[in-house]
Coordinates of C-alpha atoms and ligand atoms in Angstrom, one line a residue:
Chain A
X1 CA 106.7 134.8 73.7
X2 CA 104.2 132.0 73.3
X3 CA 102.9 133.3 70.0
X4 CA 103.0 129.8 68.7
X5 CA 100.5 128.5 71.2
X6 CA 97.9 131.0 70.0
X7 CA 96.5 128.3 67.7
X8 CA 95.2 126.5 70.8
X9 CA 95.1 129.3 73.3
X10 CA 93.2 131.6 71.0
X11 CA 91.0 134.4 72.1
X12 CA 87.9 132.2 72.3
X13 CA 89.5 129.5 74.4
X14 CA 91.1 132.0 76.7
X15 CA 87.8 133.8 77.2
X16 CA 85.7 130.7 77.6
X17 CA 88.3 129.1 79.9
X18 CA 88.5 132.2 82.1
X19 CA 84.8 133.1 82.1
X20 CA 82.7 130.2 81.0
X21 CA 79.1 131.2 80.2
X22 CA 77.5 127.9 81.1
X23 CA 79.4 126.8 84.1
X24 CA 76.5 126.2 86.5
X25 CA 74.6 123.4 88.1
X26 CA 71.1 123.0 86.7
X27 CA 68.5 123.3 89.4
X28 CA 66.1 120.9 87.6
X29 CA 67.8 118.3 85.5
X30 CA 67.0 114.9 84.0
X31 CA 70.4 113.4 83.8
X32 CA 73.8 114.0 85.2
X33 CA 77.3 112.4 85.1
X34 CA 80.8 113.0 86.3
X35 CA 83.9 112.8 84.1
X36 CA 87.3 112.0 85.5
X37 CA 90.6 112.0 83.8
X38 CA 92.7 109.9 86.2
X39 CA 95.9 110.6 84.4
X40 CA 95.8 114.3 85.2
X41 CA 93.2 114.9 87.9
X42 CA 90.7 116.9 85.8
X43 CA 87.1 116.5 86.9
X44 CA 83.9 117.6 85.4
X45 CA 80.2 117.2 86.1
X46 CA 77.5 117.7 83.5
X47 CA 73.7 118.2 84.1
X48 CA 71.2 117.9 81.3
X49 CA 67.5 118.9 81.0
X50 CA 65.5 117.4 78.2
X51 CA 62.7 119.0 76.2
X52 CA 59.3 117.2 75.6
X53 CA 60.8 115.5 72.5
X54 CA 63.8 114.3 74.4
X55 CA 66.2 116.8 72.7
X56 CA 68.6 118.6 74.9
X57 CA 66.9 121.7 76.4
X58 CA 69.6 122.8 78.7
X59 CA 73.1 121.7 79.8
X60 CA 75.1 123.0 82.7
X61 CA 78.5 121.9 84.0
X62 CA 81.0 122.3 86.8
X63 CA 84.6 121.8 85.9
X64 CA 87.8 121.6 87.9
X65 CA 90.6 121.7 85.5
X66 CA 92.5 123.5 82.9
X67 CA 91.4 126.2 80.4
X68 CA 91.1 123.7 77.7
X69 CA 88.7 121.4 79.5
X70 CA 86.6 124.4 80.7
X71 CA 86.5 126.0 77.3
X72 CA 85.6 122.7 75.7
X73 CA 82.7 122.2 78.2
X74 CA 81.5 125.7 77.6
X75 CA 81.5 125.4 73.8
X76 CA 80.0 121.9 74.0
X77 CA 76.9 123.3 75.8
X78 CA 76.2 125.5 72.8
X79 CA 77.0 122.8 70.3
X80 CA 74.5 120.3 71.7
X81 CA 71.6 122.7 72.4
X82 CA 68.4 121.3 70.8
X83 CA 70.2 118.1 69.7
X84 CA 68.9 114.5 70.3
X85 CA 71.0 112.0 72.1
X86 CA 71.9 110.3 68.8
X87 CA 72.9 113.6 67.2
X88 CA 75.0 114.3 70.3
X89 CA 76.8 111.0 70.0
X90 CA 77.5 111.5 66.4
X91 CA 78.9 115.0 67.2
X92 CA 81.1 113.6 69.8
X93 CA 82.5 111.0 67.4
X94 CA 83.2 113.8 64.9
X95 CA 84.7 116.1 67.6
X96 CA 87.0 113.3 68.7
X97 CA 88.3 113.0 65.1
X98 CA 88.7 116.7 65.0
X99 CA 90.5 116.8 68.3
X100 CA 92.8 113.9 67.3
X101 CA 93.6 114.9 63.8
X102 CA 92.7 118.5 63.3
X103 CA 90.4 117.7 60.4
X104 CA 86.9 116.3 60.1
X105 CA 85.3 116.0 56.7
X106 CA 81.6 116.7 56.6
X107 CA 81.4 117.9 60.2
X108 CA 82.4 121.4 59.8
X109 CA 78.9 122.8 60.1
X110 CA 77.6 120.8 63.1
X111 CA 80.8 121.3 64.9
X112 CA 81.3 124.9 64.2
X113 CA 81.0 125.9 67.9
X114 CA 83.9 123.5 68.6
X115 CA 86.2 124.7 65.9
X116 CA 88.3 126.9 68.3
X117 CA 89.6 123.7 69.7
X118 CA 90.8 122.3 66.3
X119 CA 94.4 122.9 67.1
X120 CA 94.4 120.7 70.1
X121 CA 95.6 117.8 67.9
X122 CA 99.0 119.6 67.9
X123 CA 99.1 119.0 71.7
X124 CA 98.6 115.2 72.1
X125 CA 98.7 115.3 75.9
X126 CA 95.9 117.8 75.9
X127 CA 93.4 116.0 73.7
X128 CA 91.8 114.3 76.7
X129 CA 91.3 117.7 78.4
X130 CA 89.1 118.6 75.4
X131 CA 87.1 115.4 75.2
X132 CA 86.5 114.9 78.9
X133 CA 83.3 117.0 79.1
X134 CA 82.0 115.1 76.1
X135 CA 82.6 111.8 77.8
X136 CA 80.6 113.1 80.8
X137 CA 77.8 114.3 78.7
X138 CA 77.5 111.0 76.8
X139 CA 77.6 109.1 80.1
X140 CA 74.7 111.3 81.3
X141 CA 72.7 110.6 78.2
X142 CA 73.3 106.9 78.6
X143 CA 72.2 107.0 82.2
X144 CA 75.6 106.2 83.5
X145 CA 76.8 108.2 86.5
X146 CA 80.5 108.4 85.6
X147 CA 82.9 108.4 82.7
X148 CA 86.5 108.8 82.1
X149 CA 88.6 110.2 79.2
X150 CA 91.3 107.6 79.9
Chain B
X1 CA 135.8 113.5 90.7
X2 CA 136.4 115.8 93.7
X3 CA 135.2 119.1 92.2
X4 CA 131.6 119.1 90.9
X5 CA 131.7 120.3 87.4
X6 CA 128.2 120.4 86.0
X7 CA 129.4 121.1 82.5
X8 CA 131.4 117.9 82.4
X9 CA 128.5 116.0 83.9
X10 CA 126.2 117.3 81.3
X11 CA 128.6 116.3 78.5
X12 CA 128.1 112.7 79.6
X13 CA 124.3 112.8 78.9
X14 CA 123.8 112.6 75.1
X15 CA 120.2 113.6 75.3
X16 CA 121.0 116.9 76.9
X17 CA 122.4 118.0 73.6
X18 CA 118.9 117.7 72.0
X19 CA 116.8 120.6 71.1
X20 CA 113.0 120.6 71.6
X21 CA 110.9 122.8 69.3
X22 CA 114.1 124.5 68.3
X23 CA 115.1 125.3 71.8
X24 CA 117.7 123.8 74.1
X25 CA 116.1 121.2 76.2
X26 CA 115.5 122.3 79.8
X27 CA 114.7 119.0 81.5
X28 CA 113.1 119.5 84.9
X29 CA 111.3 116.2 85.2
X30 CA 114.0 114.0 86.7
X31 CA 111.8 112.9 89.6
X32 CA 109.6 111.1 87.1
X33 CA 112.5 109.5 85.4
X34 CA 116.1 110.6 85.0
X35 CA 118.2 110.8 81.8
X36 CA 120.9 108.3 81.2
X37 CA 124.7 108.9 81.1
X38 CA 126.9 107.5 78.4
X39 CA 128.3 105.0 80.9
X40 CA 124.9 103.4 81.4
X41 CA 124.1 103.4 77.7
X42 CA 127.5 101.9 76.8
X43 CA 127.3 99.2 79.4
X44 CA 123.9 98.1 78.1
X45 CA 124.9 98.2 74.4
X46 CA 128.2 96.7 75.2
X47 CA 126.6 93.7 76.9
X48 CA 124.3 93.1 74.0
X49 CA 127.1 93.4 71.5
X50 CA 129.8 91.4 73.2
X51 CA 128.6 89.5 76.2
X52 CA 125.1 88.2 76.3
X53 CA 123.4 84.9 77.1
X54 CA 120.8 83.8 79.7
X55 CA 122.2 83.7 83.2
X56 CA 122.4 81.4 86.2
X57 CA 121.9 78.2 84.3
X58 CA 124.3 78.2 81.4
X59 CA 127.5 76.2 81.5
X60 CA 129.1 78.1 78.7
X61 CA 131.4 81.0 78.6
X62 CA 128.8 83.6 77.5
X63 CA 126.4 82.6 80.2
X64 CA 129.1 82.7 82.8
X65 CA 130.3 86.1 81.8
X66 CA 126.8 87.5 81.6
X67 CA 125.9 86.0 85.0
X68 CA 129.0 87.7 86.5
X69 CA 128.0 91.1 85.0
X70 CA 124.5 90.8 86.2
X71 CA 125.4 89.6 89.7
X72 CA 127.8 92.5 89.9
X73 CA 124.7 94.7 90.0
X74 CA 123.7 92.9 93.2
X75 CA 127.0 93.8 94.8
X76 CA 126.7 97.3 93.6
X77 CA 123.2 97.7 95.1
X78 CA 124.3 96.2 98.3
X79 CA 127.2 98.6 98.4
X80 CA 125.0 101.6 97.5
X81 CA 122.6 100.8 100.4
X82 CA 125.3 99.5 102.7
X83 CA 123.5 96.2 103.1
X84 CA 125.2 93.7 105.3
X85 CA 124.9 90.9 102.7
X86 CA 124.5 90.8 98.9
X87 CA 121.7 88.2 99.4
X88 CA 119.6 90.8 101.0
X89 CA 119.2 92.5 97.5
X90 CA 116.2 91.2 95.5
X91 CA 115.9 92.4 92.0
X92 CA 112.4 93.6 90.9
X93 CA 111.1 95.6 88.0
X94 CA 110.7 98.8 89.9
X95 CA 109.8 100.3 93.3
X96 CA 106.1 99.4 92.7
X97 CA 107.0 95.7 92.3
X98 CA 109.2 95.8 95.4
X99 CA 106.4 97.2 97.5
X100 CA 103.9 94.7 96.1
X101 CA 106.3 91.9 96.8
X102 CA 106.5 92.9 100.5
X103 CA 102.7 93.5 100.6
X104 CA 102.0 90.1 99.1
X105 CA 104.7 88.0 100.7
X106 CA 105.3 89.6 104.1
X107 CA 101.8 90.9 104.2
X108 CA 100.0 87.7 103.6
X109 CA 102.7 85.4 104.9
X110 CA 103.7 87.0 108.1
X111 CA 101.3 89.7 109.1
X112 CA 98.1 88.5 110.8
X113 CA 94.6 89.7 110.0
X114 CA 93.7 92.4 112.5
X115 CA 97.3 93.8 112.5
X116 CA 97.7 97.3 111.1
X117 CA 99.9 98.8 108.3
X118 CA 100.9 102.4 108.7
X119 CA 101.5 104.6 105.6
X120 CA 101.8 108.4 105.5
X121 CA 99.6 111.1 103.9
X122 CA 102.2 111.8 101.3
X123 CA 102.6 108.4 99.6
X124 CA 102.8 107.7 95.9
X125 CA 100.0 105.5 94.8
X126 CA 102.4 102.6 94.6
X127 CA 102.8 102.7 98.3
X128 CA 99.0 103.0 99.0
X129 CA 97.2 100.6 96.7
X130 CA 99.2 97.4 97.6
X131 CA 98.3 98.0 101.2
X132 CA 94.6 98.5 100.4
X133 CA 94.7 95.3 98.4
X134 CA 96.3 93.5 101.4
X135 CA 93.7 95.0 103.7
X136 CA 90.9 93.7 101.5
X137 CA 92.4 90.3 100.9
X138 CA 93.9 89.6 104.3
X139 CA 92.0 91.6 106.9
X140 CA 94.8 94.0 107.9
X141 CA 93.9 97.5 108.9
X142 CA 95.4 100.5 107.0
X143 CA 96.3 103.6 109.0
X144 CA 97.5 106.9 107.6
X145 CA 100.0 109.0 109.5
X146 CA 99.1 112.7 108.9
X147 CA 101.4 115.4 107.6
X148 CA 101.6 119.0 108.8
X149 CA 100.7 121.9 106.5
X150 CA 104.4 122.4 105.8
X151 CA 104.5 119.0 104.4
X152 CA 106.3 117.2 107.1
X153 CA 105.4 113.9 108.8
X154 CA 103.5 114.7 112.0
X155 CA 105.7 112.7 114.3
X156 CA 103.5 112.9 117.4
X157 CA 100.5 111.7 115.4
X158 CA 102.6 109.0 113.9
X159 CA 103.7 107.7 117.2
X160 CA 100.1 107.8 118.5
X161 CA 99.2 105.2 115.8
X162 CA 101.1 102.6 117.7
X163 CA 99.3 103.0 121.0
X164 CA 97.0 99.9 120.7
X165 CA 99.9 97.6 119.8
X166 CA 98.3 96.5 116.5
X167 CA 100.8 97.9 114.1
X168 CA 102.9 95.2 112.4
X169 CA 104.4 97.2 109.5
X170 CA 105.1 100.7 108.6
X171 CA 105.5 101.6 104.9
X172 CA 106.6 105.2 104.4
X173 CA 108.3 107.3 101.8
X174 CA 111.9 108.4 102.5
X175 CA 111.3 111.5 100.3
X176 CA 108.0 112.8 98.9
X177 CA 107.8 113.0 95.1
X178 CA 105.5 115.9 95.3
X179 CA 106.6 118.1 98.2
X180 CA 110.3 117.2 98.2
X181 CA 110.2 116.6 101.9
X182 CA 112.5 114.0 103.4
X183 CA 111.0 112.0 106.2
X184 CA 113.0 111.4 109.4
X185 CA 113.7 107.8 108.5
X186 CA 115.8 107.0 111.5
X187 CA 113.1 108.3 114.0
X188 CA 110.4 106.5 112.0
X189 CA 112.3 103.2 112.4
X190 CA 113.1 103.7 116.0
X191 CA 109.5 104.4 117.0
X192 CA 108.2 101.5 114.9
X193 CA 110.8 99.1 116.4
X194 CA 110.0 100.3 119.9
X195 CA 106.5 99.1 119.2
X196 CA 107.5 95.8 117.6
X197 CA 106.7 96.9 114.0
X198 CA 108.9 96.5 110.9
X199 CA 109.5 99.3 108.5
X200 CA 109.6 99.5 104.7
X201 CA 111.0 102.7 103.3
X202 CA 110.2 103.8 99.8
X203 CA 113.5 105.3 98.6
X204 CA 112.4 105.9 95.0
X205 CA 113.3 109.6 95.4
X206 CA 115.7 109.6 98.3
X207 CA 118.3 107.3 96.9
X208 CA 118.8 109.6 94.0
X209 CA 119.9 112.5 96.2
X210 CA 121.3 111.2 99.4
X211 CA 123.6 108.5 100.7
X212 CA 121.3 105.8 102.1
X213 CA 122.6 103.4 104.8
X214 CA 120.0 100.8 105.5
X215 CA 122.0 99.5 108.4
X216 CA 122.5 102.9 110.1
X217 CA 118.7 103.5 109.5
X218 CA 118.0 99.9 110.7
X219 CA 115.4 99.7 107.9
X220 CA 113.8 96.3 107.5
X221 CA 112.9 96.8 103.9
X222 CA 114.0 99.5 101.4
X223 CA 113.0 99.9 97.8
X224 CA 114.2 101.9 94.9
X225 CA 113.8 102.0 91.2
X226 CA 116.6 102.1 88.7
X227 CA 115.3 104.6 86.2
X228 CA 115.2 107.5 88.6
X229 CA 118.9 106.8 89.5
X230 CA 120.2 107.4 86.0
X231 CA 119.8 103.7 85.2
X232 CA 117.4 101.9 82.9
X233 CA 113.7 101.2 83.3
X234 CA 112.7 97.6 84.1
X235 CA 115.0 97.1 87.1
X236 CA 114.5 98.0 90.7
X237 CA 115.8 96.8 94.1
X238 CA 114.2 95.5 97.2
X239 CA 116.5 95.3 100.2
X240 CA 115.2 93.2 103.0
X241 CA 116.9 92.0 106.2
X242 CA 118.0 88.4 105.6
X243 CA 116.0 86.9 108.4
X244 CA 112.8 88.6 107.2
X245 CA 113.3 87.5 103.6
X246 CA 114.0 83.9 104.8
X247 CA 110.7 83.8 106.7
X248 CA 108.7 85.1 103.7
X249 CA 107.0 82.8 101.2
X250 CA 107.8 83.3 97.5
X251 CA 105.2 85.3 95.6
X252 CA 105.7 84.2 92.0
X253 CA 106.5 80.7 91.0
X254 CA 108.6 79.6 88.0
X255 CA 112.1 79.0 86.8
X256 CA 115.1 80.3 88.8
X257 CA 113.2 80.5 92.1
X258 CA 113.2 76.7 92.9
X259 CA 115.7 74.3 94.3
X260 CA 113.9 71.2 93.0
X261 CA 110.5 70.5 91.3
X262 CA 108.4 67.4 91.1
X263 CA 104.8 67.2 90.0
X264 CA 103.8 66.9 93.6
X265 CA 105.8 69.7 95.2
X266 CA 108.7 72.1 94.9
X267 CA 111.3 73.5 97.2
X268 CA 112.5 77.0 97.0
X269 CA 115.8 78.4 96.1
X270 CA 117.7 80.4 98.7
X271 CA 117.1 84.1 99.2
X272 CA 117.1 86.2 97.1
X273 CA 116.5 83.8 94.1
X274 CA 113.3 82.6 95.8
X275 CA 111.8 86.0 94.9
X276 CA 113.3 86.2 91.4
X277 CA 111.1 83.9 89.2
X278 CA 111.8 83.7 85.5
X279 CA 114.5 85.3 83.4
X280 CA 115.4 88.6 84.9
X281 CA 116.1 92.0 83.3
X282 CA 119.6 91.0 82.5
X283 CA 120.6 94.0 80.3
X284 CA 118.9 96.4 82.7
X285 CA 120.7 94.9 85.7
X286 CA 124.0 95.5 83.9
X287 CA 122.8 99.1 83.2
X288 CA 121.9 99.6 86.9
X289 CA 125.3 98.4 87.9
X290 CA 126.9 101.0 85.6
X291 CA 124.5 103.7 87.0
X292 CA 125.4 102.9 90.6
X293 CA 129.1 103.0 89.8
X294 CA 128.7 106.2 88.0
X295 CA 126.8 107.8 90.9
X296 CA 129.4 106.5 93.4
X297 CA 132.2 108.0 91.3
X298 CA 130.7 111.4 91.6
X299 CA 129.8 110.9 95.2
X300 CA 126.8 111.7 97.2
X301 CA 128.5 114.5 99.0
X302 CA 129.0 116.3 95.7
X303 CA 125.6 115.4 94.5
X304 CA 123.9 116.6 97.7
X305 CA 125.8 119.9 97.8
X306 CA 125.0 120.7 94.1
X307 CA 121.3 119.9 94.6
X308 CA 121.0 121.8 97.9
X309 CA 122.4 124.8 96.1
X310 CA 120.0 124.4 93.2
X311 CA 117.0 123.9 95.5
X312 CA 117.8 127.0 97.5
X313 CA 118.2 129.0 94.3
X314 CA 114.9 127.6 92.9
X315 CA 113.0 128.3 96.0
X316 CA 114.3 131.9 96.0
X317 CA 113.7 132.5 92.3
X318 CA 110.3 130.8 92.1
X319 CA 109.0 132.5 95.3
X320 CA 109.7 135.8 93.6
X321 CA 107.4 135.0 90.7
X322 CA 104.1 137.0 91.3
X323 CA 101.2 134.7 92.0
X324 CA 103.3 131.6 92.5
X325 CA 102.8 129.4 95.5
X326 CA 105.3 126.7 96.4
X327 CA 103.5 123.7 97.8
X328 CA 105.5 122.1 100.6
X329 CA 107.8 124.0 103.0
X330 CA 109.5 121.2 104.8
X331 CA 112.8 122.1 106.6
X332 CA 114.5 119.1 105.3
X333 CA 113.8 119.0 101.6
X334 CA 115.4 118.2 98.2
X335 CA 115.1 119.2 94.6
X336 CA 111.5 118.5 93.9
X337 CA 109.4 121.7 93.8
X338 CA 105.7 121.7 93.3
X339 CA 103.9 124.9 92.7
X340 CA 100.7 126.6 91.6
X341 CA 100.2 129.9 89.8
X342 CA 97.1 132.0 90.6
X343 CA 96.1 132.6 87.0
X344 CA 97.0 129.3 85.3
X345 CA 96.1 125.7 85.8
X346 CA 99.0 123.3 86.1
X347 CA 98.3 121.7 82.7
X348 CA 98.3 125.1 81.0
X349 CA 101.5 126.0 82.7
X350 CA 103.1 122.7 81.5
X351 CA 101.9 123.2 77.9
X352 CA 103.3 126.7 77.7
X353 CA 106.6 125.8 79.4
X354 CA 106.9 122.9 77.0
X355 CA 106.6 125.3 74.1
X356 CA 109.6 127.1 75.6
X357 CA 111.5 123.8 75.7
X358 CA 111.0 123.3 79.4
X359 CA 109.9 119.9 80.6
X360 CA 108.0 119.9 83.9
X361 CA 105.3 117.6 85.2
X362 CA 101.7 118.6 85.9
X363 CA 98.9 116.7 87.6
X364 CA 98.5 114.8 90.8
X365 CA 101.9 113.1 90.5
X366 CA 100.3 109.7 91.4
X367 CA 99.5 111.0 94.9
X368 CA 95.8 111.8 94.7
X369 CA 95.2 111.5 98.5
X370 CA 98.0 114.0 99.1
X371 CA 96.5 116.4 96.6
X372 CA 93.2 116.1 98.5
X373 CA 94.9 116.7 101.8
X374 CA 96.4 119.9 100.3
X375 CA 93.1 120.9 98.9
X376 CA 94.4 120.8 95.3
X377 CA 93.6 118.9 92.1
X378 CA 97.0 119.3 90.7
X379 CA 100.3 121.1 90.8
X380 CA 103.1 121.7 88.4
X381 CA 106.4 120.2 89.5
X382 CA 109.9 121.0 88.6
X383 CA 112.5 118.5 89.7
X384 CA 116.2 118.6 89.5
X385 CA 118.9 116.1 88.8
X386 CA 122.7 115.9 88.9
X387 CA 122.8 117.7 85.5
X388 CA 120.5 120.6 86.3
X389 CA 122.0 124.0 86.3
X390 CA 121.1 127.3 88.1
X391 CA 120.7 128.9 84.6
X392 CA 117.9 126.4 83.8
X393 CA 116.1 127.4 87.0
X394 CA 116.5 131.0 85.9
X395 CA 115.0 130.2 82.6
X396 CA 112.1 128.5 84.4
X397 CA 111.4 131.4 86.7
X398 CA 111.6 134.0 83.9
X399 CA 109.3 131.9 81.7
X400 CA 106.8 131.4 84.6
X401 CA 106.5 135.2 84.9
X402 CA 105.7 135.2 81.2
X403 CA 103.2 132.4 81.5
X404 CA 101.4 134.4 84.1
X405 CA 101.3 137.5 81.9
X406 CA 99.9 135.3 79.1
X407 CA 96.9 134.4 81.2
X408 CA 96.2 137.9 82.5
Ligands
LIG501 C1 108.0 108.2 96.0 C2 107.8 107.2 94.8 N1 107.4 106.0 95.1 C3 107.3 105.1 94.1 C4 107.4 105.4 92.8 C5 107.1 104.4 91.8 O1 108.3 104.1 91.0 P1 108.1 103.0 89.8 O2 107.0 103.6 88.9 O3 109.4 103.0 89.1 O4 107.8 101.7 90.4 C6 107.8 106.7 92.5 C7 107.9 107.1 91.1 O5 107.1 107.7 90.4 C8 107.9 107.7 93.5 O6 108.3 108.9 93.2

């Protein structure tokens, strides 16, 4: 049973959802923001530490929600390591396209860490679970305290 | 229909013959919105095909017939709730609008700043937010009657809220959409009345499962929403005692709600039309009338007996699923069962169940403060209707066991 959900609930997502590697609050951070999906109650908070050149040196998160939102946050941390704010925003735009349509021309490489979530477009009610941590991250980069995936 | 025959009931719901992802639909989300029987569909289509015009102001045959059909819904709603007078039935879009109407009109027009409104800790957002808005606009206080860990209204704490004599209105659910608990409406009203306060009951869930008698309850206001009672969306009912409705100012202005208009001033139509500005949901009203007649024909005794059996079966089967916790253990409860699984988040549960053709709801169920009170972010919720079968509950319980295995 449930063989047909393995496209989304694949080994990577299950592992990252259960045992996220980056789910921690950063002791020293430069920016933070919360993300809230009021439709379903998922919550996430993201902390970011910048390097000298303002690229992302470290990201940590805390998430209360489903496997998809936790796995998405965990993979996101790896995807944005070393990236500038502009890069990160461009990646989010690309990831959104990937999450909504399952395909994203020209973004395969930069988004490689997020590929395990590509099948989420088959689950329209879950797309916002996958994008919620990104909303929070962008809000942190923009100096806004809160965001929503509404 | 004396004997309850779920097979013949199901045969009247065209949608139940649908398959979802190649599997028979197991629809366990009726508390969010119920499916519609053929009688309701036919009444609405029939009206549009044979008997439709704007109502109340036409002098021609079509308008007169349509007015009759629409106004029959008022009679049906009055009968359903055992209201003393059909003019005590105000049509609104849904429960939310009914509650907002009372908050706006009774709240601002009759309650005084400094008076308090009491709600409970297990309200739907639609019975919280209007009272917060009233508080902020009008200076009323908002008090929350706590619930016990079992999910029952804490009656001693409820009564204590009246001690200072400030409470002017109580607005409490008649049945929780999350916990399935019924509230002791009669006691709630007695206590409020003993302290000079009026009571609005949110019957969105209760009216689907139980015979409601607003006069026996002595409720001052009672709201329900058509789409949960096997009727269409876009139509709901606010019952209010005539004297209260008379004393309330209208809340929306426009056509249909006036008795005369000049550029200087207008006078209001009688109750209930005073509260029904603009062209109403005519087809939906006709659909609601059909839904009420359909429910009455089956009878609340049969409905309640069927659902009590289902709920008992569900509680037994679901409790036996390893790692499953049922949220809410009220003594007096109905067929709405919220639960959590130790290994899986509610959304993941819902997605996997969906792949098995089972529709449940997951999230905060528009009751975030209740979730916080329970120390939860979300639950999954299975809710039953007149067409739900014990076999569907077995499928749910068996599939939940497999969901848990999947996340091991
Ligand atoms: C207890 C309760 N109150 C109010 C509502 C609001 O109903 P509606 O959205 O039809 O106004 C609901 C339905 O979700 C409910 O379950």
